[in-house]
Coordinates of N, CA, C and O in Angstrom, one line a residue:
V952 N 4.2 -13.9 0.5 CA 2.9 -14.1 -0.3 C 3.2 -15.4 -0.4 O 4.6 -15.9 -1.2
S953 N 2.1 -16.6 -0.7 CA 2.1 -18.0 -1.0 C 1.8 -18.0 -2.4 O 1.2 -17.3 -3.0
G954 N 2.9 -18.9 -3.0 CA 2.3 -19.7 -4.2 C 2.9 -18.7 -5.5 O 3.4 -19.2 -6.6
I955 N 4.3 -17.5 -5.2 CA 4.3 -16.8 -6.0 C 6.1 -16.6 -5.6 O 6.6 -16.5 -4.4
E956 N 6.7 -16.9 -6.8 CA 8.1 -16.7 -6.2 C 8.8 -16.3 -7.6 O 8.8 -16.2 -8.4
L957 N 9.5 -15.1 -7.0 CA 10.3 -14.1 -7.7 C 12.1 -14.7 -7.4 O 12.7 -14.3 -6.5
T958 N 12.6 -15.4 -8.4 CA 13.7 -15.4 -8.3 C 15.0 -14.4 -8.6 O 14.4 -13.4 -9.5
G959 N 15.8 -14.5 -7.5 CA 16.4 -12.9 -7.5 C 15.6 -12.0 -7.1 O 16.5 -10.6 -7.0
N960 N 14.7 -11.8 -6.7 CA 13.6 -10.5 -5.9 C 13.5 -10.8 -4.4 O 14.1 -11.8 -3.9
T961 N 13.3 -9.3 -3.9 CA 13.6 -9.7 -2.4 C 12.3 -8.5 -2.1 O 11.7 -7.7 -2.8
H962 N 11.9 -8.4 -0.6 CA 11.5 -7.7 -0.2 C 11.7 -7.3 1.1 O 12.8 -8.2 1.8
N963 N 11.5 -6.1 1.9 CA 12.4 -5.4 3.0 C 10.6 -4.8 3.7 O 10.1 -4.1 3.3
L964 N 10.8 -5.4 5.0 CA 9.7 -4.9 6.1 C 10.6 -4.1 6.7 O 11.7 -4.6 7.6
D965 N 9.7 -3.0 7.3 CA 10.2 -2.6 8.2 C 9.2 -2.0 9.0 O 8.5 -0.5 8.9
I966 N 8.9 -2.6 10.1 CA 7.0 -2.2 10.4 C 7.7 -2.2 12.1 O 7.8 -3.1 12.8
Q967 N 7.1 -1.2 12.5 CA 7.1 -0.9 14.0 C 6.1 -1.8 14.6 O 5.1 -2.2 14.2
N968 N 6.5 -1.8 16.2 CA 5.5 -2.9 16.6 C 4.1 -2.1 17.0 O 4.2 -1.4 17.9
V969 N 3.4 -2.2 16.0 CA 2.0 -1.1 15.8 C 0.6 -2.1 16.4 O 0.6 -3.3 15.4
F970 N -0.3 -1.6 17.5 CA -0.8 -2.3 17.7 C -2.3 -1.1 16.8 O -2.5 -0.6 17.1
L971 N -3.3 -2.4 16.0 CA -4.6 -1.5 15.3 C -5.9 -2.6 16.1 O -5.7 -3.5 16.0
N972 N -6.8 -1.7 16.0 CA -8.3 -2.1 16.3 C -8.7 -2.7 14.9 O -8.0 -2.6 14.0
L973 N -9.8 -3.8 15.1 CA -10.2 -4.1 13.8 C -10.6 -3.3 12.8 O -10.6 -3.7 11.5
D974 N -11.1 -2.2 12.9 CA -11.4 -1.2 12.4 C -10.7 -0.8 11.5 O -10.2 0.1 10.2
L975 N -9.4 -0.6 12.1 CA -8.1 -0.2 11.2 C -7.6 -1.5 10.8 O -6.7 -1.7 9.4
A976 N -7.2 -2.9 11.2 CA -6.4 -4.1 10.7 C -7.0 -4.6 9.2 O -6.4 -4.7 8.5
I977 N -8.4 -4.2 9.3 CA -8.7 -5.1 8.1 C -8.4 -3.9 6.6 O -7.9 -4.5 5.7
P978 N -8.6 -3.2 6.7 CA -8.8 -2.0 5.7 C -6.9 -2.1 5.4 O -6.6 -2.1 4.1
C979 N -6.3 -2.0 6.1 CA -4.8 -2.1 6.3 C -4.4 -3.1 5.9 O -3.3 -3.4 4.5
G980 N -5.0 -4.6 5.8 CA -4.4 -5.6 5.4 C -4.5 -5.5 3.9 O -3.8 -6.2 2.8
L981 N -5.9 -5.2 3.6 CA -6.5 -5.1 2.2 C -5.7 -4.1 1.3 O -5.6 -4.8 -0.1
I982 N -5.4 -2.9 2.0 CA -4.7 -2.4 1.2 C -3.1 -3.0 0.8 O -2.9 -2.9 -0.3
I983 N -2.6 -3.3 1.8 CA -1.0 -3.9 1.3 C -1.6 -4.8 0.2 O -0.3 -4.9 -0.4
N984 N -2.3 -5.9 0.9 CA -2.6 -7.0 0.0 C -2.4 -6.6 -1.7 O -2.1 -7.1 -2.4
E985 N -3.6 -5.8 -1.7 CA -3.7 -5.1 -3.3 C -2.5 -4.6 -3.8 O -2.3 -5.0 -5.0
I986 N -1.8 -3.8 -2.9 CA -0.4 -3.4 -3.1 C 0.7 -4.1 -4.0 O 1.2 -3.8 -4.9
V987 N 0.6 -5.0 -3.0 CA 1.6 -6.2 -3.2 C 1.5 -6.8 -4.4 O 1.9 -7.1 -5.0
S988 N 0.1 -7.3 -4.3 CA -0.3 -8.2 -5.4 C -0.2 -7.5 -7.0 O 0.4 -8.3 -7.8
N989 N -0.1 -6.2 -7.2 CA 0.2 -5.4 -7.9 C 1.1 -5.5 -8.6 O 1.6 -5.7 -9.9
A990 N 2.5 -5.6 -7.7 CA 3.5 -5.2 -7.7 C 3.5 -6.7 -8.1 O 4.7 -6.5 -9.7
L991 N 3.7 -8.0 -7.9 CA 4.1 -9.1 -8.5 C 3.3 -9.2 -9.5 O 4.0 -9.8 -10.7
K992 N 2.1 -9.1 -9.8 CA 2.1 -9.0 -11.3 C 2.3 -8.1 -12.4 O 2.5 -8.9 -13.5
Y993 N 2.5 -6.9 -11.9 CA 2.7 -5.7 -12.9 C 4.3 -5.4 -12.9 O 4.8 -4.5 -14.2
A994 N 5.0 -4.7 -12.2 CA 5.6 -4.5 -11.8 C 7.4 -4.6 -12.3 O 8.2 -4.0 -12.6
F995 N 7.3 -5.8 -12.3 CA 8.5 -6.5 -12.9 C 8.5 -7.3 -14.3 O 8.1 -8.6 -14.1
V996 N 9.3 -6.8 -15.0 CA 9.1 -7.5 -16.5 C 10.0 -8.9 -16.5 O 9.0 -9.8 -17.2
D997 N 10.8 -8.4 -16.0 CA 12.0 -9.3 -16.1 C 12.1 -10.1 -14.6 O 12.7 -9.4 -14.0
K998 N 11.7 -11.5 -14.2 CA 11.5 -11.7 -12.8 C 12.9 -12.1 -12.1 O 12.8 -12.1 -11.0
S999 N 13.7 -12.2 -13.4 CA 15.1 -12.3 -12.3 C 16.0 -11.6 -12.4 O 17.1 -11.1 -12.2
E1000 N 15.6 -9.9 -12.3 CA 16.1 -8.5 -12.2 C 16.3 -7.8 -11.3 O 16.8 -7.2 -10.9
G1001 N 16.2 -8.8 -10.0 CA 16.4 -7.8 -8.8 C 15.2 -7.1 -8.2 O 15.6 -6.1 -7.8
G1002 N 14.1 -7.3 -8.4 CA 13.0 -6.6 -8.1 C 12.6 -6.4 -6.5 O 13.3 -7.1 -5.5
E1003 N 12.2 -5.5 -6.1 CA 11.9 -5.0 -4.8 C 11.0 -4.8 -4.3 O 10.5 -3.7 -4.6
I1004 N 10.7 -5.7 -3.1 CA 9.5 -4.7 -2.5 C 9.5 -4.4 -1.1 O 9.8 -5.3 -0.5
T1005 N 9.1 -3.0 -1.1 CA 9.1 -2.4 0.7 C 8.1 -2.1 1.1 O 7.2 -1.4 0.8
I1006 N 7.5 -2.7 2.7 CA 6.6 -2.2 3.4 C 7.1 -1.6 4.7 O 8.0 -2.2 5.5
N1007 N 6.7 -0.3 4.8 CA 6.9 0.2 6.0 C 6.1 1.2 7.1 O 5.0 1.5 6.2
M1008 N 5.8 0.6 8.1 CA 4.9 1.3 8.9 C 5.4 1.6 10.0 O 6.1 1.0 10.7
K1009 N 5.1 3.1 10.4 CA 5.7 3.9 11.8 C 4.4 4.8 12.3 O 3.4 5.2 11.8
T1010 N 4.5 5.0 13.4 CA 3.7 5.8 14.1 C 3.8 7.0 14.4 O 5.6 7.2 14.1
T1011 N 3.5 8.2 13.9 CA 4.3 9.7 13.8 C 3.2 10.4 14.9 O 2.1 10.7 14.2
G1012 N 3.5 10.7 16.1 CA 2.1 11.4 16.9 C 1.1 10.1 17.1 O 1.1 9.1 16.9
D1013 N -0.2 10.9 16.8 CA -1.5 10.2 16.2 C -1.5 9.6 15.2 O -2.7 9.0 15.2
F1014 N -0.7 9.6 14.1 CA -1.1 9.0 12.7 C 0.0 8.0 12.8 O 0.7 7.7 13.2
L1015 N -0.6 7.1 11.7 CA 0.2 5.9 11.3 C 0.5 6.6 9.7 O -0.2 6.6 8.7
E1016 N 1.5 5.9 9.4 CA 2.3 5.7 8.0 C 2.5 4.7 7.8 O 3.5 4.2 8.0
L1017 N 2.2 4.6 6.6 CA 2.0 3.1 5.8 C 2.7 3.6 4.3 O 2.3 4.5 3.7
R1018 N 3.8 2.9 3.6 CA 4.5 3.1 2.6 C 4.4 1.8 2.5 O 5.2 0.5 2.7
I1019 N 4.3 1.6 0.8 CA 4.4 0.6 0.2 C 4.8 0.6 -1.3 O 4.0 1.4 -2.1
G1020 N 5.8 0.3 -1.7 CA 6.5 -0.1 -3.1 C 7.3 -0.6 -3.5 O 7.6 -1.9 -3.1
D1021 N 7.7 -0.7 -4.9 CA 8.5 -1.6 -5.9 C 9.4 -0.4 -6.4 O 9.5 0.9 -6.6
N1022 N 10.6 -1.1 -7.0 CA 11.2 -0.7 -7.7 C 11.3 -1.0 -9.2 O 12.1 -1.4 -9.9
G1023 N 10.3 -1.3 -9.6 CA 9.8 -2.0 -10.8 C 9.8 -1.0 -11.7 O 10.3 0.1 -11.6
K1024 N 8.5 -1.1 -13.0 CA 8.7 -0.4 -14.3 C 7.8 0.9 -13.8 O 7.5 1.8 -14.9
G1025 N 6.9 0.7 -12.9 CA 5.9 1.8 -12.4 C 4.4 1.9 -13.5 O 4.5 1.5 -14.5
L1026 N 3.8 2.5 -12.7 CA 2.8 2.7 -13.8 C 2.6 3.4 -14.9 O 3.4 4.3 -15.0
P1027 N 1.9 3.3 -16.2 CA 1.9 3.9 -16.9 C 1.4 5.1 -16.6 O 0.6 5.7 -16.1
K1028 N 1.8 6.3 -17.8 CA 1.8 7.6 -17.5 C 0.6 8.4 -17.2 O -0.1 9.2 -16.6
N1029 N -0.4 7.6 -18.2 CA -1.8 8.1 -18.0 C -2.8 7.6 -17.5 O -3.8 8.0 -17.4
I1030 N -2.1 7.2 -16.4 CA -3.1 6.5 -15.6 C -2.9 7.3 -14.3 O -2.4 7.9 -13.6
D1031 N -4.4 7.7 -13.9 CA -4.8 8.6 -12.8 C -5.4 7.8 -11.7 O -6.1 7.1 -12.0
Y1032 N -4.7 7.2 -10.7 CA -4.7 6.3 -9.8 C -5.8 6.9 -8.8 O -6.7 5.3 -8.5
R1033 N -6.1 7.7 -8.8 CA -7.5 8.1 -8.1 C -8.8 7.8 -9.0 O -9.7 7.8 -8.0
N1034 N -8.9 7.8 -10.1 CA -9.8 8.1 -11.2 C -9.6 6.6 -12.0 O -8.9 7.3 -13.3
T1035 N -9.5 5.4 -11.7 CA -9.3 4.8 -13.0 C -10.6 3.8 -13.0 O -11.1 3.2 -12.1
E1036 N -10.4 2.7 -14.0 CA -10.8 1.2 -14.2 C -10.7 0.5 -13.5 O -11.4 -0.5 -13.5
S1037 N -9.4 0.5 -12.9 CA -8.9 -0.5 -12.5 C -9.5 -1.2 -10.8 O -9.6 0.0 -9.9
L1038 N -10.2 -1.9 -10.7 CA -11.0 -2.4 -9.5 C -9.7 -2.2 -8.0 O -10.1 -2.1 -7.5
G1039 N -8.7 -2.8 -8.5 CA -7.6 -3.0 -7.3 C -7.5 -1.1 -7.1 O -7.7 -1.5 -5.6
L1040 N -7.0 -0.6 -7.6 CA -6.8 0.9 -7.4 C -7.8 1.6 -6.7 O -7.7 2.7 -5.9
Q1041 N -9.0 1.1 -7.6 CA -10.5 1.6 -6.9 C -10.5 1.3 -5.2 O -10.7 2.5 -4.5
L1042 N -10.4 -0.2 -5.3 CA -10.2 -0.6 -3.7 C -9.3 0.1 -2.5 O -9.5 0.6 -1.6
V1043 N -7.7 0.8 -3.4 CA -7.1 1.2 -2.3 C -7.5 2.5 -2.0 O -7.7 2.9 -1.0
V1044 N -8.0 3.3 -3.0 CA -8.5 4.4 -2.8 C -9.7 4.5 -1.6 O -9.8 5.0 -0.6
T1045 N -10.7 3.7 -1.9 CA -12.0 3.8 -1.2 C -11.4 3.1 0.3 O -11.8 3.9 1.1
L1046 N -10.4 2.3 0.3 CA -10.0 2.1 1.7 C -9.3 2.8 2.5 O -9.7 3.3 3.5
T1047 N -8.7 4.0 1.8 CA -8.1 4.8 2.5 C -9.0 6.3 2.8 O -9.0 6.5 4.0
D1048 N -10.0 6.5 2.1 CA -11.3 7.1 2.5 C -11.9 6.7 3.7 O -12.3 7.2 4.5
Q1049 N -11.7 5.1 4.0 CA -12.8 4.8 4.9 C -11.9 4.7 6.1 O -12.4 5.1 7.2
L1050 N -10.5 4.9 6.3 CA -9.7 5.1 7.1 C -9.4 7.0 7.4 O -9.0 7.2 8.3
S1051 N -10.2 7.5 6.4 CA -10.2 9.0 6.7 C -8.6 9.1 6.6 O -8.4 10.2 7.3
G1052 N -7.6 9.2 5.9 CA -6.7 8.9 5.5 C -6.4 9.6 4.2 O -7.1 9.9 3.3
T1053 N -4.7 9.6 4.2 CA -4.5 10.5 3.0 C -3.6 9.3 1.9 O -3.0 8.4 2.6
I1054 N -3.8 9.4 0.6 CA -3.0 8.8 -0.2 C -2.1 9.6 -1.0 O -2.7 10.3 -1.8
E1055 N -0.9 9.3 -1.4 CA 0.2 9.9 -2.4 C 0.8 8.8 -3.6 O 1.2 7.8 -2.5
L1056 N 1.2 9.3 -4.5 CA 1.6 8.1 -4.7 C 3.1 9.0 -5.9 O 3.2 10.2 -5.7
D1057 N 4.1 8.3 -5.5 CA 5.6 8.6 -6.1 C 5.8 7.7 -7.4 O 6.0 6.3 -6.5
T1058 N 6.1 7.9 -8.7 CA 6.4 7.1 -9.5 C 7.8 7.3 -9.9 O 8.3 7.0 -11.4
E1059 N 8.7 8.2 -9.3 CA 10.0 8.5 -9.5 C 11.2 7.1 -10.0 O 11.9 7.0 -11.1
K1060 N 10.7 6.0 -8.8 CA 11.7 5.4 -9.2 C 10.3 4.0 -8.7 O 10.4 3.6 -7.5
G1061 N 10.3 3.2 -9.6 CA 8.6 2.2 -9.3 C 7.7 2.8 -9.3 O 7.5 4.0 -9.5
T1062 N 7.1 2.1 -8.2 CA 5.3 2.4 -7.6 C 6.0 2.6 -6.1 O 5.8 1.9 -5.7
N1063 N 5.5 3.7 -5.7 CA 5.4 3.8 -4.2 C 4.4 4.5 -4.1 O 4.1 5.8 -3.7
Y1064 N 3.3 4.1 -2.8 CA 2.6 4.5 -2.2 C 2.8 4.9 -0.6 O 3.2 4.3 0.0
T1065 N 2.1 6.3 0.2 CA 2.3 6.8 1.0 C 0.9 6.7 1.6 O 0.5 7.7 1.3
I1066 N 0.4 6.0 2.8 CA -1.0 6.7 3.2 C -1.0 6.8 4.5 O -0.1 6.0 5.5
I1067 N -1.5 7.8 5.0 CA -1.2 8.6 6.6 C -2.5 8.7 7.1 O -3.6 9.4 6.2
F1068 N -3.1 7.9 7.9 CA -4.3 7.8 8.9 C -4.2 8.0 10.2 O -3.3 7.6 10.8
K1069 N -5.3 8.5 11.3 CA -5.4 8.6 12.4 C -5.2 7.4 12.9 O -5.7 6.5 12.6
H1070 N -3.9 7.1 13.9 CA -3.9 6.0 14.8 C -5.2 5.6 15.7 O -5.1 6.1 16.4
N1071 N -5.6 3.9 15.5 CA -6.3 3.4 16.3 C -7.6 4.3 16.7 O -8.2 4.8 17.8
Q1072 N -8.2 5.5 15.3 CA -9.3 5.8 15.6 C -10.6 5.1 15.5 O -10.6 3.8 15.3
V1073 N -12.0 5.7 16.7 CA -12.7 4.4 17.2 C -14.1 5.1 16.1 O -14.5 6.3 16.0
K1074 N -14.8 4.0 15.3 CA -15.9 4.5 15.0 C -17.1 4.2 15.6 O -17.1 3.5 16.3
T1075 N -17.9 5.1 15.6 CA -19.2 5.1 16.3 C -20.1 3.7 15.6 O -20.2 3.4 14.6
R1076 N -20.4 3.1 16.5 CA -21.3 1.8 16.2 C -22.8 1.7 16.7 O -23.4 2.5 17.7
I1077 N -23.8 0.9 15.7 CA -25.3 1.5 16.2 C -25.4 1.1 17.0 O -24.9 -0.8 17.1

């Protein structure tokens, strides 16, 4: 991510060599961008505390599993990420629906999303 420096913070990438068609690559990129941007903006109160952002992507049979998370302060308890006024979270949910995928949120330690969708599905074009 360009232009943002988190002193003392790290990022972890564990991404299999996965090839995505354009119908999957664009929504995946937008989802990753939105979740990482939110983590950089809101997850770490003290930017020097050793925050960590993790992105994992792997295939499991016909499905692709994308995990994006941080070890920050987590979402406020009163937020329902599926029904929120936050345009960013609305975008994540809408893009996951566009992929015919599922999204789960774990806030036990930070904020961690797991998104699962069918790998290289082909959409009918007009």
